[in-house]
Coordinates of C-alpha atoms in Angstrom, one line a residue:
Chain A
X164 CA -36.5 2.1 2.0
X165 CA -34.9 4.4 4.4
X166 CA -35.6 1.4 7.0
X167 CA -34.0 -1.1 4.8
X168 CA -31.3 1.5 4.1
X169 CA -30.4 1.7 7.8
X170 CA -30.6 -1.6 8.6
X171 CA -28.2 -3.0 5.0
X172 CA -25.4 -0.1 7.0
X173 CA -25.9 -1.5 10.1
X174 CA -25.5 -4.9 8.8
X175 CA -22.3 -3.6 7.0
X176 CA -20.6 -1.9 9.9
X177 CA -20.6 -5.5 11.6
X178 CA -19.0 -7.2 8.4
X179 CA -16.9 -4.6 9.0
X180 CA -16.1 -5.2 12.3
X181 CA -15.6 -9.0 11.8
X182 CA -13.2 -8.3 9.2
X183 CA -11.4 -5.9 11.6
X184 CA -11.5 -8.8 14.7
X185 CA -9.5 -11.0 12.4
X186 CA -7.2 -8.6 10.7
X187 CA -6.4 -7.8 14.7
X188 CA -6.1 -11.5 15.6
X189 CA -3.9 -12.6 12.6
X190 CA -1.4 -9.6 13.3
X191 CA -0.8 -10.2 16.6
X192 CA -0.4 -13.9 16.5
X193 CA 2.2 -13.0 13.3
X194 CA 4.1 -11.0 15.7
X195 CA 4.4 -13.8 18.1
X196 CA 5.3 -16.2 16.0
X197 CA 8.1 -13.6 15.0
X198 CA 8.9 -13.7 19.3
X199 CA 8.5 -17.0 20.2
X200 CA 10.3 -18.6 16.5
X201 CA 7.0 -20.4 16.4
X202 CA 6.8 -21.6 13.0
X203 CA 3.4 -23.6 13.4
X204 CA 1.8 -20.9 14.1
X205 CA 2.6 -18.5 11.7
X206 CA 1.8 -21.8 9.6
X207 CA -1.5 -20.8 11.1
X208 CA -0.8 -16.6 9.8
X209 CA -0.7 -17.9 6.5
X210 CA -4.0 -20.0 6.3
X211 CA -6.2 -17.9 8.2
X212 CA -5.7 -15.1 4.9
X213 CA -8.2 -17.1 3.0
X214 CA -11.1 -16.1 5.5
X215 CA -10.0 -12.2 5.1
X216 CA -9.6 -12.4 1.5
X217 CA -13.0 -13.7 1.4
X218 CA -14.6 -11.2 4.1
X219 CA -13.0 -7.8 2.0
X220 CA -14.8 -10.0 -1.4
X221 CA -17.9 -10.4 1.2
X222 CA -17.9 -6.6 2.1
X223 CA -17.5 -5.0 -1.1
X224 CA -20.3 -6.8 -2.8
X225 CA -22.4 -5.8 0.1
X226 CA -21.3 -2.0 -0.2
X227 CA -21.7 -2.1 -4.4
X228 CA -25.8 -3.7 -3.9
X229 CA -26.2 -1.2 -1.2
X230 CA -25.0 1.7 -3.4
X231 CA -27.4 -0.1 -6.7
X232 CA -30.2 -0.6 -4.2
X233 CA -30.9 2.0 -2.0
X234 CA -28.9 4.8 -3.7
X235 CA -28.3 6.6 -0.7
X236 CA -26.9 10.1 -0.2
X237 CA -25.1 12.5 1.9
X238 CA -23.7 10.8 5.3
X239 CA -25.5 7.4 4.2
X240 CA -23.2 7.5 1.0
X241 CA -19.9 8.9 2.3
X242 CA -20.5 6.0 4.9
X243 CA -20.3 3.8 2.4
X244 CA -17.9 4.7 0.2
X245 CA -15.9 4.6 3.7
X246 CA -15.8 1.1 4.1
X247 CA -15.4 0.3 0.4
X248 CA -11.8 2.1 1.3
X249 CA -11.7 1.0 4.9
X250 CA -12.3 -2.3 3.2
X251 CA -9.2 -2.3 0.9
X252 CA -6.9 -1.2 3.6
X253 CA -7.2 -3.7 6.3
X254 CA -7.4 -6.3 3.5
X255 CA -3.6 -5.4 2.6
X256 CA -3.1 -5.0 6.5
X257 CA -3.8 -8.6 5.9
X258 CA -1.2 -9.4 3.2
X259 CA 1.4 -7.8 5.2
X260 CA 0.4 -10.1 8.6
X261 CA 0.9 -12.8 6.3
X262 CA 4.6 -11.3 4.7
X263 CA 5.6 -10.9 8.4
X264 CA 4.5 -14.9 9.0
X265 CA 6.6 -15.4 5.8
X266 CA 9.6 -14.2 7.8
X267 CA 8.6 -15.9 11.3
X268 CA 9.0 -19.2 9.0
X269 CA 11.8 -18.8 7.9
X270 CA 13.8 -16.9 11.1
X271 CA 12.7 -20.2 12.3
X272 CA 14.9 -22.4 10.5
X273 CA 17.9 -19.8 11.0
X274 CA 20.0 -19.4 14.1
X275 CA 18.7 -17.4 16.6
X276 CA 19.2 -13.8 17.2
X277 CA 17.9 -11.4 19.3
X278 CA 15.3 -9.5 17.9
X279 CA 17.7 -6.1 16.6
X280 CA 14.3 -3.6 17.3
X281 CA 12.0 -2.9 19.5
X282 CA 9.5 -4.7 17.9
X283 CA 7.0 -5.6 21.0
X284 CA 6.6 -1.8 21.0
X285 CA 6.0 -0.8 17.2
X286 CA 3.3 -4.0 17.1
X287 CA 1.6 -2.7 20.1
X288 CA 1.3 1.0 18.4
X289 CA -0.1 -0.2 15.4
X290 CA -2.3 -2.7 16.9
X291 CA -3.7 -0.2 19.3
X292 CA -4.3 2.3 16.5
X293 CA -5.8 -0.5 14.0
X294 CA -8.5 -0.9 17.2
X295 CA -8.9 2.9 17.6
X296 CA -9.5 3.7 14.2
X297 CA -12.1 1.2 14.2
X298 CA -14.1 2.3 17.6
X299 CA -13.7 6.1 15.9
X300 CA -16.0 4.6 12.8
X301 CA -18.4 2.5 14.4
X302 CA -19.0 5.7 17.7
X303 CA -18.8 8.6 14.6
X304 CA -15.2 9.8 17.0
X305 CA -13.0 12.1 14.9
X306 CA -11.2 12.8 18.5
X307 CA -10.3 9.6 18.2
X308 CA -9.7 9.0 14.7
X309 CA -7.4 12.2 15.0
X310 CA -5.5 10.4 17.6
X311 CA -4.8 7.5 15.4
X312 CA -3.1 9.6 12.7
X313 CA -1.1 11.7 15.4
X314 CA 0.6 8.1 16.9
X315 CA 1.8 7.2 13.3
X316 CA 4.6 9.8 14.1
X317 CA 5.7 7.6 16.7
X318 CA 6.2 4.3 14.3
X319 CA 7.3 5.9 12.2
X320 CA 10.2 7.6 14.4
X321 CA 10.8 3.9 15.2
X322 CA 10.9 2.3 12.0
X323 CA 13.8 5.1 11.2
X324 CA 15.3 4.2 14.0
X325 CA 15.1 0.2 13.6
X326 CA 17.2 1.2 10.1
X327 CA 20.7 2.7 12.5
X328 CA 20.5 0.1 14.5
X329 CA 20.3 -2.9 12.3
X330 CA 22.4 -1.3 9.8
X331 CA 25.1 -0.9 12.9
X332 CA 24.0 -4.7 13.9
X333 CA 25.2 -5.9 9.9
X334 CA 28.8 -4.1 10.4
X335 CA 29.2 -5.8 13.5
X336 CA 27.8 -9.4 12.9
X337 CA 28.4 -9.9 8.8
X338 CA 27.2 -13.7 9.0
X339 CA 23.3 -13.1 9.8
X340 CA 23.4 -10.0 6.9
X341 CA 20.4 -11.7 5.4
X342 CA 18.4 -12.5 9.5
X343 CA 18.8 -8.9 9.4
X344 CA 17.6 -8.0 6.3
X345 CA 14.4 -9.7 7.3
X346 CA 14.1 -7.9 10.4
X347 CA 13.9 -5.3 8.6
X348 CA 11.4 -5.7 6.5
X349 CA 9.5 -6.9 9.9
X350 CA 10.0 -3.7 10.7
X351 CA 8.7 -2.0 7.5
X352 CA 5.7 -4.2 7.1
X353 CA 4.9 -2.8 11.0
X354 CA 5.7 0.5 9.7
X355 CA 3.3 -0.1 6.6
X356 CA 0.2 -1.1 8.9
X357 CA 0.4 2.0 10.9
X358 CA 0.6 4.0 7.2
X359 CA -2.8 2.1 6.4
X360 CA -4.2 2.4 9.9
X361 CA -4.1 6.5 9.5
X362 CA -5.7 5.9 6.4
X363 CA -8.2 3.9 8.0
X364 CA -8.6 6.8 10.6
X365 CA -8.1 9.5 7.4
X366 CA -11.1 8.2 5.6
X367 CA -12.7 8.2 9.3
X368 CA -12.9 11.7 9.9
X369 CA -13.4 12.6 5.9
X370 CA -16.8 11.0 6.2
X371 CA -17.6 12.7 9.6
X372 CA -17.3 16.2 8.4
X373 CA -16.2 16.0 4.8
X374 CA -12.7 17.3 5.7
X375 CA -9.7 15.6 3.5
X376 CA -7.0 15.2 6.1
X377 CA -5.0 13.0 3.7
X378 CA -1.8 14.2 2.1
X379 CA 0.8 15.2 5.1
X380 CA 3.6 15.7 3.4
X381 CA 4.9 13.5 6.1
X382 CA 2.8 10.1 4.3
X383 CA 5.6 9.8 1.6
X384 CA 8.9 10.0 4.4
X385 CA 7.7 7.4 6.7
X386 CA 10.0 4.9 4.7
X387 CA 12.6 7.9 4.5
X388 CA 16.4 7.8 3.4
X389 CA 18.8 6.0 5.8
X390 CA 20.5 9.0 7.8
Chain B
X191 CA -30.3 12.1 -16.7
X192 CA -28.5 9.8 -18.4
X193 CA -27.3 11.7 -21.1
X194 CA -25.8 14.1 -17.6
X195 CA -24.2 10.8 -16.9
X196 CA -22.1 9.7 -19.4
X197 CA -21.0 13.5 -19.7
X198 CA -19.9 12.9 -15.6
X199 CA -18.6 9.5 -16.9
X200 CA -16.4 10.9 -20.0
X201 CA -15.5 13.3 -17.6
X202 CA -14.5 11.5 -14.6
X203 CA -11.7 9.1 -17.3
X204 CA -10.2 11.4 -18.7
X205 CA -9.6 13.0 -14.9
X206 CA -8.3 9.9 -14.1
X207 CA -5.9 10.4 -17.6
X208 CA -4.7 13.4 -16.4
X209 CA -3.9 12.3 -13.2
X210 CA -2.0 8.6 -14.3
X211 CA -0.3 11.3 -16.7
X212 CA 1.5 13.4 -14.4
X213 CA 1.7 10.4 -11.7
X214 CA 3.7 8.0 -14.9
X215 CA 6.1 11.2 -15.6
X216 CA 7.5 11.7 -11.9
X217 CA 7.6 7.9 -11.9
X218 CA 10.1 8.4 -14.8
X219 CA 12.0 11.4 -13.4
X220 CA 12.3 10.0 -10.2
X221 CA 14.3 6.7 -11.6
X222 CA 16.3 9.1 -13.9
X223 CA 17.1 11.0 -10.4
X224 CA 18.7 7.7 -9.2
X225 CA 20.4 6.9 -13.0
X226 CA 22.2 10.7 -12.7
X227 CA 22.3 11.3 -9.6
X228 CA 20.7 15.0 -10.2
X229 CA 19.0 16.4 -7.0
X230 CA 18.0 19.3 -8.1
X231 CA 15.4 16.6 -10.9
X232 CA 14.9 14.7 -7.4
X233 CA 12.8 17.9 -5.7
X234 CA 11.2 18.5 -8.4
X235 CA 9.3 15.2 -7.8
X236 CA 9.2 16.2 -4.8
X237 CA 6.8 19.2 -5.5
X238 CA 5.6 17.8 -7.9
X239 CA 3.4 15.4 -5.6
X240 CA 1.6 18.2 -4.2
X241 CA -0.5 18.3 -7.7
X242 CA -1.2 14.5 -7.6
X243 CA -2.0 15.2 -4.0
X244 CA -5.0 17.7 -5.2
X245 CA -5.8 15.5 -8.3
X246 CA -6.3 12.8 -6.1
X247 CA -8.7 14.6 -4.1
X248 CA -10.8 16.7 -7.1
X249 CA -11.1 13.0 -8.4
X250 CA -12.9 11.3 -5.2
X251 CA -14.7 14.7 -4.8
X252 CA -16.1 13.8 -8.4
X253 CA -17.1 10.3 -7.8
X254 CA -19.3 11.4 -4.9
X255 CA -20.8 14.5 -6.7
X256 CA -21.9 11.3 -9.9
X257 CA -23.0 8.8 -7.1
X258 CA -25.1 11.0 -5.3
X259 CA -26.3 13.3 -8.3
X260 CA -26.9 10.6 -10.6
X261 CA -27.1 7.4 -8.5
X262 CA -25.7 5.2 -10.8
X263 CA -25.9 1.7 -11.4
X264 CA -25.4 -1.7 -13.2
X265 CA -21.7 -0.7 -15.1
X266 CA -21.8 2.6 -14.7
X267 CA -21.9 2.5 -10.9
X268 CA -19.0 -0.2 -11.1
X269 CA -16.8 2.3 -13.4
X270 CA -17.3 5.0 -11.1
X271 CA -16.2 2.6 -8.1
X272 CA -13.5 1.3 -10.2
X273 CA -12.0 5.0 -10.3
X274 CA -12.4 5.4 -6.8
X275 CA -9.9 2.7 -6.3
X276 CA -7.5 3.3 -8.8
X277 CA -7.5 6.9 -8.0
X278 CA -6.1 6.0 -4.5
X279 CA -3.6 3.2 -5.9
X280 CA -2.5 5.9 -8.7
X281 CA -2.1 8.6 -5.8
X282 CA -0.2 6.1 -3.8
X283 CA 2.5 5.2 -7.2
X284 CA 3.4 9.1 -6.7
X285 CA 3.6 9.1 -3.0
X286 CA 6.0 5.4 -3.3
X287 CA 7.6 7.6 -6.2
X288 CA 8.6 10.8 -4.3
X289 CA 10.7 8.8 -1.6
X290 CA 12.4 6.9 -4.7
X291 CA 13.5 11.1 -5.5
X292 CA 14.6 11.6 -1.6
X293 CA 17.0 8.7 -1.6
X294 CA 18.1 10.2 -4.7
X295 CA 18.4 13.5 -2.3
X296 CA 20.6 11.3 0.1
X297 CA 22.7 9.1 -2.7
X298 CA 23.6 12.3 -4.7
X299 CA 25.5 12.6 -1.8
X300 CA 27.6 10.0 -0.7
X301 CA 30.5 8.7 -3.1
X302 CA 29.1 7.9 -6.7
X303 CA 28.4 3.9 -6.8
X304 CA 26.7 1.3 -10.0
X305 CA 23.2 0.4 -9.2
X306 CA 23.3 -2.9 -7.5
X307 CA 20.5 -4.0 -9.3
X308 CA 19.2 -3.8 -12.5
X309 CA 17.1 -1.0 -12.0
X310 CA 16.6 0.2 -15.8
X311 CA 14.2 -3.2 -16.3
X312 CA 12.7 -3.3 -13.2
X313 CA 11.6 0.4 -13.9
X314 CA 10.6 0.1 -17.1
X315 CA 8.8 -3.0 -16.6
X316 CA 6.4 -1.0 -14.1
X317 CA 5.9 1.7 -16.4
X318 CA 4.8 -0.2 -19.3
X319 CA 2.6 -1.8 -16.6
X320 CA 1.3 1.1 -15.4
X321 CA 0.2 2.6 -19.1
X322 CA -1.1 -0.7 -20.2
X323 CA -3.4 -0.8 -17.1
X324 CA -4.6 2.7 -18.0
X325 CA -5.1 2.1 -21.5
X326 CA -7.2 -1.2 -20.0
X327 CA -9.9 1.1 -18.3
X328 CA -10.5 3.4 -20.9
X329 CA -10.0 0.8 -23.9
X330 CA -11.8 -1.5 -21.5
X331 CA -10.0 -4.2 -22.2
X332 CA -9.7 -7.3 -20.2
X333 CA -6.9 -9.6 -22.2
X334 CA -4.5 -5.8 -22.0
X335 CA -5.4 -6.0 -17.9
X336 CA -4.7 -9.5 -17.6
X337 CA -1.6 -8.9 -19.3
X338 CA -0.3 -6.5 -16.9
X339 CA -1.1 -8.9 -13.6
X340 CA 1.1 -11.4 -15.6
X341 CA 3.8 -8.8 -15.9
X342 CA 4.4 -8.4 -11.8
X343 CA 5.9 -12.0 -11.5
X344 CA 8.4 -10.5 -13.3
X345 CA 9.7 -7.7 -11.4
X346 CA 9.3 -9.9 -8.3
X347 CA 11.5 -12.0 -9.8
X348 CA 13.9 -9.1 -10.0
X349 CA 13.0 -7.8 -6.6
X350 CA 13.9 -11.0 -4.9
X351 CA 17.2 -10.7 -7.4
X352 CA 17.9 -7.7 -6.2
X353 CA 17.5 -9.0 -2.5
X354 CA 20.7 -11.8 -2.7
X355 CA 22.9 -9.4 -4.8
X356 CA 23.0 -6.6 -2.9
X357 CA 23.5 -9.1 0.5
X358 CA 26.5 -10.2 -1.4
X359 CA 27.5 -6.3 -1.8
X360 CA 27.0 -5.3 1.5
X361 CA 29.4 -8.0 2.7
X362 CA 31.9 -7.5 0.3
X363 CA 31.6 -3.6 0.4
X364 CA 30.4 -2.6 4.1
X365 CA 31.9 0.5 4.3
X366 CA 28.7 1.6 2.0
X367 CA 26.0 -0.3 3.8
X368 CA 24.0 2.6 4.0
X369 CA 23.7 3.4 0.4
X370 CA 22.9 -0.4 -0.1
X371 CA 20.2 -0.5 1.8
X372 CA 18.5 3.0 -0.3
X373 CA 19.5 0.9 -3.4
X374 CA 17.3 -2.2 -1.5
X375 CA 15.1 0.6 -0.4
X376 CA 14.0 1.8 -3.9
X377 CA 13.7 -1.9 -5.7
X378 CA 11.3 -3.5 -3.1
X379 CA 9.6 0.6 -3.9
X380 CA 9.1 -0.3 -7.5
X381 CA 7.8 -3.9 -6.2
X382 CA 5.2 -2.0 -4.6
X383 CA 4.7 0.3 -7.8
X384 CA 3.9 -3.3 -9.9
X385 CA 2.0 -4.3 -7.1
X386 CA -0.5 -0.8 -7.0
X387 CA -0.5 -1.1 -11.2
X388 CA -1.9 -5.1 -10.2
X389 CA -4.7 -3.8 -7.9
X390 CA -5.3 -1.0 -11.0
X391 CA -5.7 -3.9 -13.6
X392 CA -7.7 -6.3 -11.6
X393 CA -9.8 -3.2 -10.6
X394 CA -10.7 -3.2 -14.5
X395 CA -11.3 -6.5 -15.1
X396 CA -13.9 -6.9 -12.3
X397 CA -15.4 -3.9 -13.6
X398 CA -15.2 -5.5 -17.6
X399 CA -16.7 -8.7 -16.2
X400 CA -17.4 -8.4 -12.6
X401 CA -14.9 -11.3 -11.8
X402 CA -13.1 -11.2 -9.0
X403 CA -9.7 -12.2 -10.1
X404 CA -8.0 -10.8 -6.4
X405 CA -6.0 -12.3 -3.4
X406 CA -3.5 -14.9 -5.7
X407 CA -1.8 -16.1 -3.3
X408 CA 1.9 -14.9 -4.9
X409 CA 0.3 -11.3 -3.6
X410 CA 1.9 -11.4 -0.4
X411 CA 4.7 -12.9 -1.3
X412 CA 6.5 -11.0 -3.3
X413 CA 8.2 -9.0 -1.1
X414 CA 9.2 -12.6 0.6
X415 CA 12.1 -13.4 3.4
X416 CA 15.9 -13.6 1.6
X417 CA 16.9 -17.1 0.1

């Protein structure tokens, strides 16, 4: 029985890594579709999200099956619960990438504008966080997981900066309010992706040492009032 | 053993209802703090969120304890997994109420403006959805849960309307861009609250009949590009 359970856990690890690889790839393509004004690439991101949804359902069913058949306790139980929650966050990151891609299609049909915030830096931070959080899950590394939580503050700061910058742009160029509001939303989606990634890292920490690190007061303020 | 497990499940039901009652109350107060420009009430919402965070941690620990001690299968297992996920969504709804309250404090310090979108209707829809979703969990009523999912479209439509209205307001009154961007965010937070509530209803449906109703294509589009 224990051997079967260990095999199931290895299988779950592989499944969640497959899911996260597709999510990472889709996120990277969604951001590229904004900077390249590439509506076709954006449509590919949207279509690929069906695979992400299917993978999420598979992981959840596998978790439930493992819980029912092997009735794991202690570390194994915590691992499976962590995978269940991480699975959920990955799927939502996938949805946010779709939302970015939908805005890419919209923006590609409007007059070209320079992106009014540091999208490359925000996107690369969020992508690195996601990659590290999943590495931390696989290697059971709490130090790595903690470093993910720390990076969330940088993304929050960049998002706050975006608000100020875009407010200024709208003032100077009110003819493109619709585009600027879409850019604002893209910045916010990247910030929410970093939040979900932080949730993943916190679940990894909890799984490793039973220490609940959620509920820093900062969480709710990440998308804070303008000025 | 089975009797103990049933007692545990009753206990979990009570805990999740306590949590949802506090979340509902905090959401209602957060919206009131916007319409009444009441910074003190908003601060009470923010302070109360600590209780919500504590309750969420308690529910999660109770779920893990029940899984480890009683090793439930079939319906009982599905119920506990549903509570774990619903718990998570309730806590995030709590965070979104805090975000609305923070904006109430900001807006109360600025010149009074009429709320530029149908906030009472959006808020009341979201609150009703939340109440019905929890009712559906307790009464195991899939019809009620389905009606929650249907209401989500109405909230999404109102949120899309807000974008158009606020774009227009900014054009006519650019001196208050900062306030309008905050109102836009409040509308979006209400829309996200309705999304989390829909997740809850979908988990209830899954728990009752094993039918996965997630992943309608509409989900990601709820916060869709402007025009």
